[in-house]
Structures are given as C-alpha cells and as structure tokens.
Amino acid sequence: WATGLSLSSTARLLAFTESGEGAGEKYGVYVRATDGTPAIRLGDGTADTISPDGKWVTVGRAVGNRLQVLPTGAGETRTLEVAPLEKIDRARWFPDSQRLVIVGNERGHKTRSYEVSLGGGHPKPITPEGTAGSLISPDGKWMLVGSGDGPPSQLYPLHGGPPRPVSIARDEGV
C-alpha cells in the first residue's frame, strides 16, 4: 500500500510511504531506485518529500517543534527544531537541497511560509502572514503562493521585489 510518492529531480530515486500490513503500526518511509532495485526502508513514519539531489527525505508532519529528515544513504537522521512554529502544514525542498520551505504558523498568527536550513537554526519568515506557498521555481528565485483557501495567485520573489500575479487555468471537464 504505497502512498505519498516523491521523485528526485534526476528521476532516479523515488520516496514513498508503505502503510500496508508489512510496514507495521508506525508505517514506513522507503526509497527505491527507478532502475527496479529493491526498496530500502529508511525509518518509521510517512514520507513527505525527497530532496532534489535524492539525499534526504522529510518525514510527514512535525512532532512538536521538530521536523525529522532521513538520509537516503549513509549518514545520520537530522531533527530540525522549528520552534516557535506550533503547526506545520507541509515542507518542501529548495533546489539546493540544503534548505526547506515550511508552511506553518506561530501561535496566534496566520499561516505563512518559512525557510529552514538543513544545517539548523530558527525558521525565517519568507512571506507575510496569511500568504503561503511551497512550490519553488527550479532556479530558486520564485515561489508560487496564495492567500486563504483559494488557488495560488502570485509568484513571490525570494530575493526581493513585488509579487507577480498569476492566473491558473482550470479545466472544469476534468
């Protein structure tokens, strides 16, 4: 029962969650090369996203004020402290595989996007409160963001300047 699929930018490694009987009570985070070699269990939990370089997988939702990041090869699991965030909705990688954009909020504040380094440190706000997104352009210069529950409506510049409006076409027949 594999779910939560995430593909590395090279399309050579796939991360996923196994939640079937064989995974156990806590589910399992796995990676598998796309060449057909067997899957490798990295740890307990649910796979969120694999880093573009294929070296790390974020584990589902944060527990408390911590976000777990598992290595896909040799190395130690990293636990990123994300205080003062009380809730994390999602985490996605920047193209450099060294930083994450986290969508969450601090107690008493609206959701926004934050930057967190794989090396540690406190979350740094990227967007104003009430504006959030996690899809970053391949060059790392733009992030697709929205406000509230609606679809994304702006390209937000990550290195300064005004946001650009975008229009998402919808095909109602799909």
XYZ file of N, CA and C in Angstrom:
522
model
N 0.842 -1.170 0.000
C 0.000 0.000 0.000
C 0.888 1.234 0.000
N 1.560 1.489 -1.092
C 2.495 2.606 -1.197
C 1.754 3.899 -1.542
N 2.020 4.954 -0.778
C 1.410 6.265 -0.999
C 2.464 7.337 -0.796
N 2.084 8.598 -1.010
C 2.982 9.727 -0.753
C 4.221 9.715 -1.618
N 4.069 9.438 -2.896
C 5.207 9.324 -3.795
C 5.883 10.662 -4.036
N 7.206 10.649 -4.053
C 8.004 11.847 -4.317
C 9.223 11.417 -5.120
N 9.492 12.113 -6.213
C 10.565 11.757 -7.127
C 11.696 12.776 -7.050
N 12.940 12.299 -7.015
C 14.086 13.210 -7.015
C 14.135 13.954 -8.349
N 14.856 15.065 -8.405
C 14.904 15.873 -9.631
C 15.580 15.137 -10.781
N 16.401 14.139 -10.467
C 17.052 13.348 -11.516
C 16.166 12.204 -11.991
N 15.035 12.002 -11.316
C 14.101 10.907 -11.603
C 14.752 9.540 -11.406
N 15.769 9.473 -10.576
C 16.448 8.201 -10.311
C 16.064 7.572 -8.980
N 15.399 8.344 -8.114
C 15.060 7.833 -6.793
C 13.648 8.264 -6.419
N 12.888 7.324 -5.892
C 11.508 7.536 -5.503
C 11.391 7.311 -4.001
N 10.757 8.252 -3.296
C 10.468 8.085 -1.865
C 8.975 7.834 -1.733
N 8.599 6.991 -0.776
C 7.187 6.688 -0.580
C 6.936 6.156 0.821
N 5.649 6.115 1.182
C 5.201 5.557 2.454
C 4.585 4.198 2.187
N 4.964 3.222 2.968
C 4.316 1.912 2.913
C 3.445 1.810 4.154
N 2.153 1.652 3.942
C 1.240 1.605 5.080
C 0.482 0.293 5.151
N 0.886 -0.675 4.379
C 0.239 -1.980 4.408
C 0.658 -2.788 5.623
N 0.173 -3.987 5.702
C 0.420 -4.865 6.832
C 1.912 -5.055 7.117
N 2.711 -5.152 6.079
C 4.143 -5.381 6.255
C 4.912 -4.195 6.812
N 4.323 -3.009 6.777
C 5.033 -1.810 7.235
C 5.001 -1.660 8.746
N 4.025 -2.270 9.391
C 3.916 -2.137 10.838
C 3.007 -1.001 11.248
N 2.854 -0.865 12.544
C 1.924 0.094 13.127
C 2.282 1.548 12.838
N 3.583 1.849 12.733
C 4.029 3.233 12.537
C 4.265 3.579 11.066
N 3.883 2.702 10.150
C 4.134 2.878 8.727
C 5.646 2.879 8.471
N 6.042 3.075 7.232
C 7.459 3.070 6.911
C 7.790 4.026 5.795
N 8.942 4.687 5.907
C 9.472 5.573 4.871
C 10.472 4.756 4.072
N 10.269 4.674 2.766
C 11.110 3.879 1.883
C 11.627 4.726 0.729
N 12.737 4.290 0.154
C 13.216 4.808 -1.128
C 13.478 3.618 -2.038
N 13.340 3.883 -3.319
C 13.595 2.847 -4.314
C 14.149 3.523 -5.553
N 15.237 2.972 -6.069
C 15.777 3.482 -7.321
C 14.818 3.120 -8.443
N 14.735 3.955 -9.460
C 13.813 3.710 -10.567
C 14.350 2.674 -11.548
N 15.515 2.092 -11.242
C 16.056 1.030 -12.098
C 15.510 -0.344 -11.727
N 14.611 -0.395 -10.728
C 13.982 -1.648 -10.360
C 14.629 -2.377 -9.202
N 15.685 -1.832 -8.630
C 16.307 -2.476 -7.473
C 15.342 -2.427 -6.294
N 15.534 -3.307 -5.306
C 14.587 -3.378 -4.180
C 14.524 -2.082 -3.376
N 13.364 -1.876 -2.763
C 13.146 -0.715 -1.899
C 13.942 -0.871 -0.608
N 14.316 0.262 -0.022
C 15.072 0.293 1.239
C 14.264 1.081 2.258
N 14.044 0.475 3.428
C 13.325 1.167 4.496
C 14.296 2.115 5.200
N 13.901 3.401 5.297
C 14.734 4.401 5.960
C 14.365 4.571 7.424
N 13.086 4.361 7.746
C 12.642 4.540 9.119
C 11.130 4.511 9.221
N 10.631 4.753 10.417
C 9.193 4.808 10.677
C 8.631 6.152 10.240
N 7.347 6.169 9.950
C 6.659 7.410 9.637
C 6.107 7.424 8.236
N 5.799 8.621 7.760
C 5.281 8.803 6.412
C 6.222 9.702 5.618
N 6.544 9.274 4.412
C 7.433 10.061 3.551
C 6.705 11.308 3.094
N 7.393 12.431 3.144
C 6.811 13.679 2.662
C 7.435 14.001 1.305
N 8.649 14.537 1.277
C 9.292 14.845 0.001
C 10.764 14.455 0.029
N 11.253 14.082 -1.126
C 12.668 13.749 -1.287
C 13.386 14.995 -1.797
N 14.605 15.211 -1.331
C 15.358 16.385 -1.771
C 15.700 16.250 -3.250
N 15.880 17.368 -3.954
C 16.198 17.306 -5.377
C 17.438 16.460 -5.684
N 18.433 16.477 -4.781
C 19.635 15.669 -5.017
C 19.458 14.207 -4.608
N 18.292 13.863 -4.054
C 17.996 12.483 -3.685
C 18.668 12.003 -2.414
N 19.246 12.908 -1.620
C 19.994 12.501 -0.427
C 19.188 12.526 0.865
N 18.004 13.163 0.871
C 17.227 13.330 2.097
C 15.741 13.154 1.821
N 15.009 12.683 2.833
C 13.553 12.594 2.773
C 12.995 13.197 4.050
N 12.061 14.141 3.919
C 11.390 14.676 5.103
C 10.317 13.682 5.523
N 10.096 13.604 6.832
C 9.114 12.671 7.379
C 7.869 13.433 7.766
N 6.764 13.142 7.061
C 5.432 13.654 7.357
C 5.354 14.956 8.110
N 4.447 15.011 9.013
C 4.232 16.197 9.833
C 5.263 16.272 10.946
N 5.504 17.464 11.408
C 6.427 17.654 12.521
C 5.806 17.122 13.801
N 6.653 16.636 14.685
C 6.213 16.204 16.007
C 6.666 17.273 16.974
N 5.705 17.931 17.630
C 6.065 19.047 18.499
C 6.677 20.142 17.644
N 7.842 20.594 18.022
C 8.541 21.633 17.271
C 9.753 21.057 16.547
N 9.619 19.824 16.055
C 10.734 19.164 15.374
C 10.276 18.547 14.055
N 11.131 18.640 13.053
C 10.883 18.025 11.762
C 12.029 17.056 11.505
N 11.692 15.804 11.214
C 12.714 14.787 11.008
C 13.060 14.678 9.530
N 14.374 14.543 9.246
C 14.870 14.396 7.889
C 15.773 13.162 7.874
N 15.433 12.186 7.016
C 16.169 10.925 6.954
C 17.125 10.910 5.777
N 18.363 10.405 5.970
C 19.277 10.258 4.832
C 18.863 9.052 3.993
N 19.037 9.149 2.681
C 18.711 8.024 1.808
C 19.879 7.057 1.680
N 21.040 7.454 2.169
C 22.235 6.612 2.153
C 22.901 6.703 3.511
N 24.225 6.631 3.511
C 24.969 6.731 4.761
C 24.745 8.108 5.383
N 24.685 8.153 6.696
C 24.508 9.421 7.394
C 23.537 9.279 8.537
N 23.423 10.342 9.308
C 22.575 10.367 10.493
C 21.263 11.081 10.200
N 20.200 10.614 10.821
C 18.920 11.303 10.779
C 19.101 12.682 11.404
N 18.514 13.681 10.803
C 18.571 15.033 11.355
C 17.199 15.421 11.882
N 17.215 16.066 13.018
C 15.984 16.594 13.598
C 16.105 18.100 13.626
N 15.268 18.765 12.845
C 15.313 20.222 12.748
C 14.336 20.819 13.743
N 14.836 21.692 14.591
C 13.982 22.413 15.539
C 13.281 23.524 14.766
N 11.961 23.551 14.839
C 11.213 24.555 14.091
C 10.432 25.505 14.995
N 10.767 25.522 16.287
C 10.144 26.482 17.204
C 10.481 27.884 16.715
N 9.578 28.811 16.768
C 8.343 28.863 17.533
C 7.103 28.389 16.772
N 7.272 27.663 15.657
C 6.099 27.205 14.923
C 5.335 26.184 15.747
N 4.004 26.337 15.783
C 3.188 25.375 16.524
C 2.553 24.357 15.588
N 2.486 24.676 14.316
C 1.870 23.780 13.349
C 2.604 23.890 12.024
N 2.841 22.733 11.399
C 3.438 22.698 10.069
C 2.466 21.986 9.145
N 2.094 22.644 8.053
C 1.194 22.041 7.080
C 1.957 21.213 6.053
N 3.125 21.692 5.628
C 3.937 20.958 4.651
C 5.347 21.518 4.619
N 6.245 20.695 4.108
C 7.641 21.095 3.945
C 8.094 20.642 2.562
N 8.759 21.505 1.837
C 9.284 21.189 0.509
C 10.711 21.719 0.413
N 11.469 21.143 -0.481
C 12.885 21.490 -0.629
C 13.104 22.668 -1.572
N 14.104 23.476 -1.249
C 14.643 24.442 -2.201
C 15.474 23.635 -3.199
N 15.743 24.165 -4.388
C 16.519 23.428 -5.390
C 17.929 23.046 -4.937
N 18.493 23.761 -3.945
C 19.863 23.468 -3.493
C 19.942 22.271 -2.548
N 18.822 21.702 -2.153
C 18.740 20.556 -1.232
C 19.350 20.842 0.139
N 19.582 22.097 0.463
C 20.165 22.478 1.753
C 19.183 23.249 2.628
N 18.033 23.630 2.032
C 17.027 24.393 2.763
C 15.643 23.852 2.442
N 14.740 24.085 3.387
C 13.343 23.701 3.210
C 12.462 24.924 3.322
N 11.385 24.934 2.568
C 10.341 25.925 2.793
C 9.259 25.187 3.566
N 8.871 25.761 4.681
C 7.872 25.166 5.555
C 6.667 26.096 5.607
N 5.489 25.534 5.409
C 4.253 26.290 5.554
C 3.698 25.950 6.928
N 3.545 26.966 7.751
C 3.053 26.749 9.107
C 2.695 28.062 9.762
N 2.513 27.993 11.077
C 2.187 29.228 11.783
C 2.695 29.185 13.218
N 2.892 30.375 13.738
C 3.221 30.554 15.152
C 1.903 30.740 15.895
N 1.905 30.446 17.176
C 0.692 30.570 17.993
C 0.121 31.985 17.864
N -1.174 32.057 17.557
C -1.861 33.343 17.455
C -1.622 34.080 16.154
N -0.951 33.463 15.194
C -0.650 34.104 13.914
C -1.184 33.275 12.754
N -1.382 33.927 11.612
C -1.843 33.249 10.406
C -0.708 32.452 9.773
N -1.087 31.518 8.930
C -0.136 30.693 8.196
C 0.711 31.558 7.271
N 1.978 31.153 7.106
C 2.889 31.805 6.172
C 3.976 30.813 5.802
N 4.862 31.181 4.916
C 5.993 30.334 4.523
C 7.244 30.761 5.263
N 8.040 29.764 5.646
C 9.294 29.978 6.368
C 10.418 29.214 5.663
N 11.626 29.687 5.837
C 12.811 28.986 5.350
C 13.544 28.385 6.543
N 13.940 27.108 6.407
C 14.701 26.422 7.445
C 15.889 25.747 6.779
N 17.065 25.936 7.362
C 18.285 25.332 6.833
C 18.433 23.904 7.334
N 18.906 23.029 6.477
C 19.196 21.653 6.867
C 20.279 21.625 7.942
N 21.098 22.660 7.985
C 22.143 22.772 8.991
C 21.651 23.225 10.354
N 20.376 23.625 10.454
C 19.804 24.063 11.722
C 19.523 25.543 11.746
N 19.041 26.017 12.872
C 18.675 27.415 13.030
C 17.174 27.585 13.063
N 16.735 28.755 13.500
C 15.313 29.045 13.613
C 14.682 29.297 12.247
N 13.389 29.005 12.100
C 12.690 29.311 10.849
C 12.692 30.813 10.578
N 12.957 31.171 9.329
C 12.975 32.572 8.914
C 11.745 32.832 8.053
N 10.878 33.793 8.444
C 9.692 34.077 7.628
C 10.080 34.523 6.219
N 9.352 34.001 5.237
C 9.577 34.379 3.838
C 8.447 35.275 3.351
N 7.209 34.893 3.668
C 6.035 35.611 3.164
C 5.320 36.318 4.308
N 4.481 37.291 3.980
C 3.673 37.936 5.015
C 2.650 36.940 5.576
N 2.169 37.193 6.781
C 1.124 36.353 7.369
C -0.078 36.295 6.443
N -0.676 35.114 6.345
C -1.840 34.927 5.501
C -1.513 34.615 4.056
N -0.236 34.618 3.694
C 0.217 34.285 2.348
C 1.211 33.145 2.457
N 0.950 32.049 1.741
C 1.828 30.890 1.876
C 1.914 30.104 0.580
N 3.008 29.414 0.441
C 3.236 28.520 -0.680
C 4.485 27.711 -0.421
N 4.681 26.673 -1.217
C 5.877 25.850 -1.031
C 6.471 25.366 -2.345
N 5.859 25.718 -3.466
C 6.368 25.302 -4.765
C 7.347 26.361 -5.262
N 8.624 25.973 -5.331
C 9.695 26.909 -5.683
C 10.184 26.622 -7.092
N 10.473 27.685 -7.841
C 10.970 27.530 -9.205
C 12.325 26.823 -9.201
N 12.673 26.119 -10.278
C 13.949 25.392 -10.332
C 15.184 26.269 -10.118
N 15.087 27.564 -10.443
C 16.225 28.458 -10.226
C 16.254 29.046 -8.816
N 15.248 28.731 -7.991
C 15.207 29.194 -6.610
C 14.860 30.657 -6.440
N 14.350 31.300 -7.486
C 14.070 32.733 -7.419
C 12.612 33.062 -7.107
N 11.688 32.136 -7.347
C 10.268 32.410 -7.208
C 9.571 31.291 -6.443
N 8.479 31.652 -5.759
C 7.641 30.676 -5.088
C 6.189 30.988 -5.435
N 5.427 29.944 -5.768
C 4.015 30.094 -6.063
C 3.260 30.165 -4.744
N 2.513 31.242 -4.522
C 1.827 31.446 -3.239
C 0.367 31.815 -3.464
N -0.386 31.673 -2.391
C -1.786 32.064 -2.393
C -2.168 32.579 -1.023
N -3.367 33.093 -0.942
C -3.913 33.583 0.325
C -5.188 32.816 0.628
N -5.342 32.370 1.858
C -6.549 31.645 2.239
C -6.628 30.279 1.594
N -7.859 29.853 1.303
C -8.093 28.523 0.761
C -8.158 28.478 -0.755
N -8.005 29.593 -1.411
C -8.107 29.638 -2.863
C -6.858 29.098 -3.541
N -6.895 29.052 -4.857
C -5.726 28.581 -5.603
C -4.579 29.592 -5.526
N -3.354 29.149 -5.816
C -2.230 30.085 -5.839
C -2.516 31.226 -6.807
N -2.109 32.429 -6.413
C -2.448 33.588 -7.237
C -1.267 34.516 -7.515
N -0.092 34.203 -6.938
C 1.057 35.092 -7.128
C 2.356 34.297 -7.231
N 3.297 34.862 -7.977
C 4.679 34.412 -7.933
C 5.385 35.360 -6.983
N 5.890 34.815 -5.910
C 6.520 35.626 -4.868
C 8.036 35.593 -5.057
N 8.682 36.776 -5.196
C 10.138 36.804 -5.409
C 10.880 36.481 -4.104
N 11.789 35.538 -4.143
C 12.517 35.132 -2.941
C 13.746 35.999 -2.665
N 14.081 36.891 -3.613
C 15.236 37.773 -3.418
C 14.852 39.242 -3.501
N 13.606 39.567 -3.113
C 13.161 40.953 -3.086
C 12.376 41.347 -4.317
N 11.576 42.373 -4.156
C 10.760 42.882 -5.241
C 9.295 42.536 -5.032
N 8.437 43.103 -5.876
C 6.996 42.874 -5.722
C 6.576 41.517 -6.293
N 5.519 40.925 -5.714
C 4.981 39.682 -6.277
C 4.353 39.940 -7.640
N 4.279 38.891 -8.453
C 3.642 38.972 -9.761
C 2.360 38.143 -9.740
N 1.265 38.714 -10.224
C 0.020 37.934 -10.273
C 0.124 36.815 -11.316
N -0.515 35.686 -11.022
C -0.603 34.583 -11.976
C -2.049 34.128 -12.056
N -2.392 33.562 -13.167
C -3.738 33.036 -13.343
C -3.603 31.546 -13.626
N -4.288 30.755 -12.832
C -4.266 29.303 -13.000
C -5.502 28.915 -13.801
N -5.286 28.383 -15.004
C -6.407 27.956 -15.836
C -6.980 26.661 -15.271
N -8.296 26.565 -15.254
C -8.960 25.358 -14.755
C -9.748 24.721 -15.877
N -9.663 23.431 -15.945
C -10.461 22.675 -16.893
C -11.569 22.015 -16.112
N -12.749 22.567 -16.184
C -13.896 22.084 -15.404
C -14.331 20.696 -15.836
N -13.907 20.247 -17.020
C -14.313 18.932 -17.503
C -13.484 17.788 -16.951
N -12.443 18.098 -16.178
C -11.563 17.047 -15.667
C -12.036 16.593 -14.320
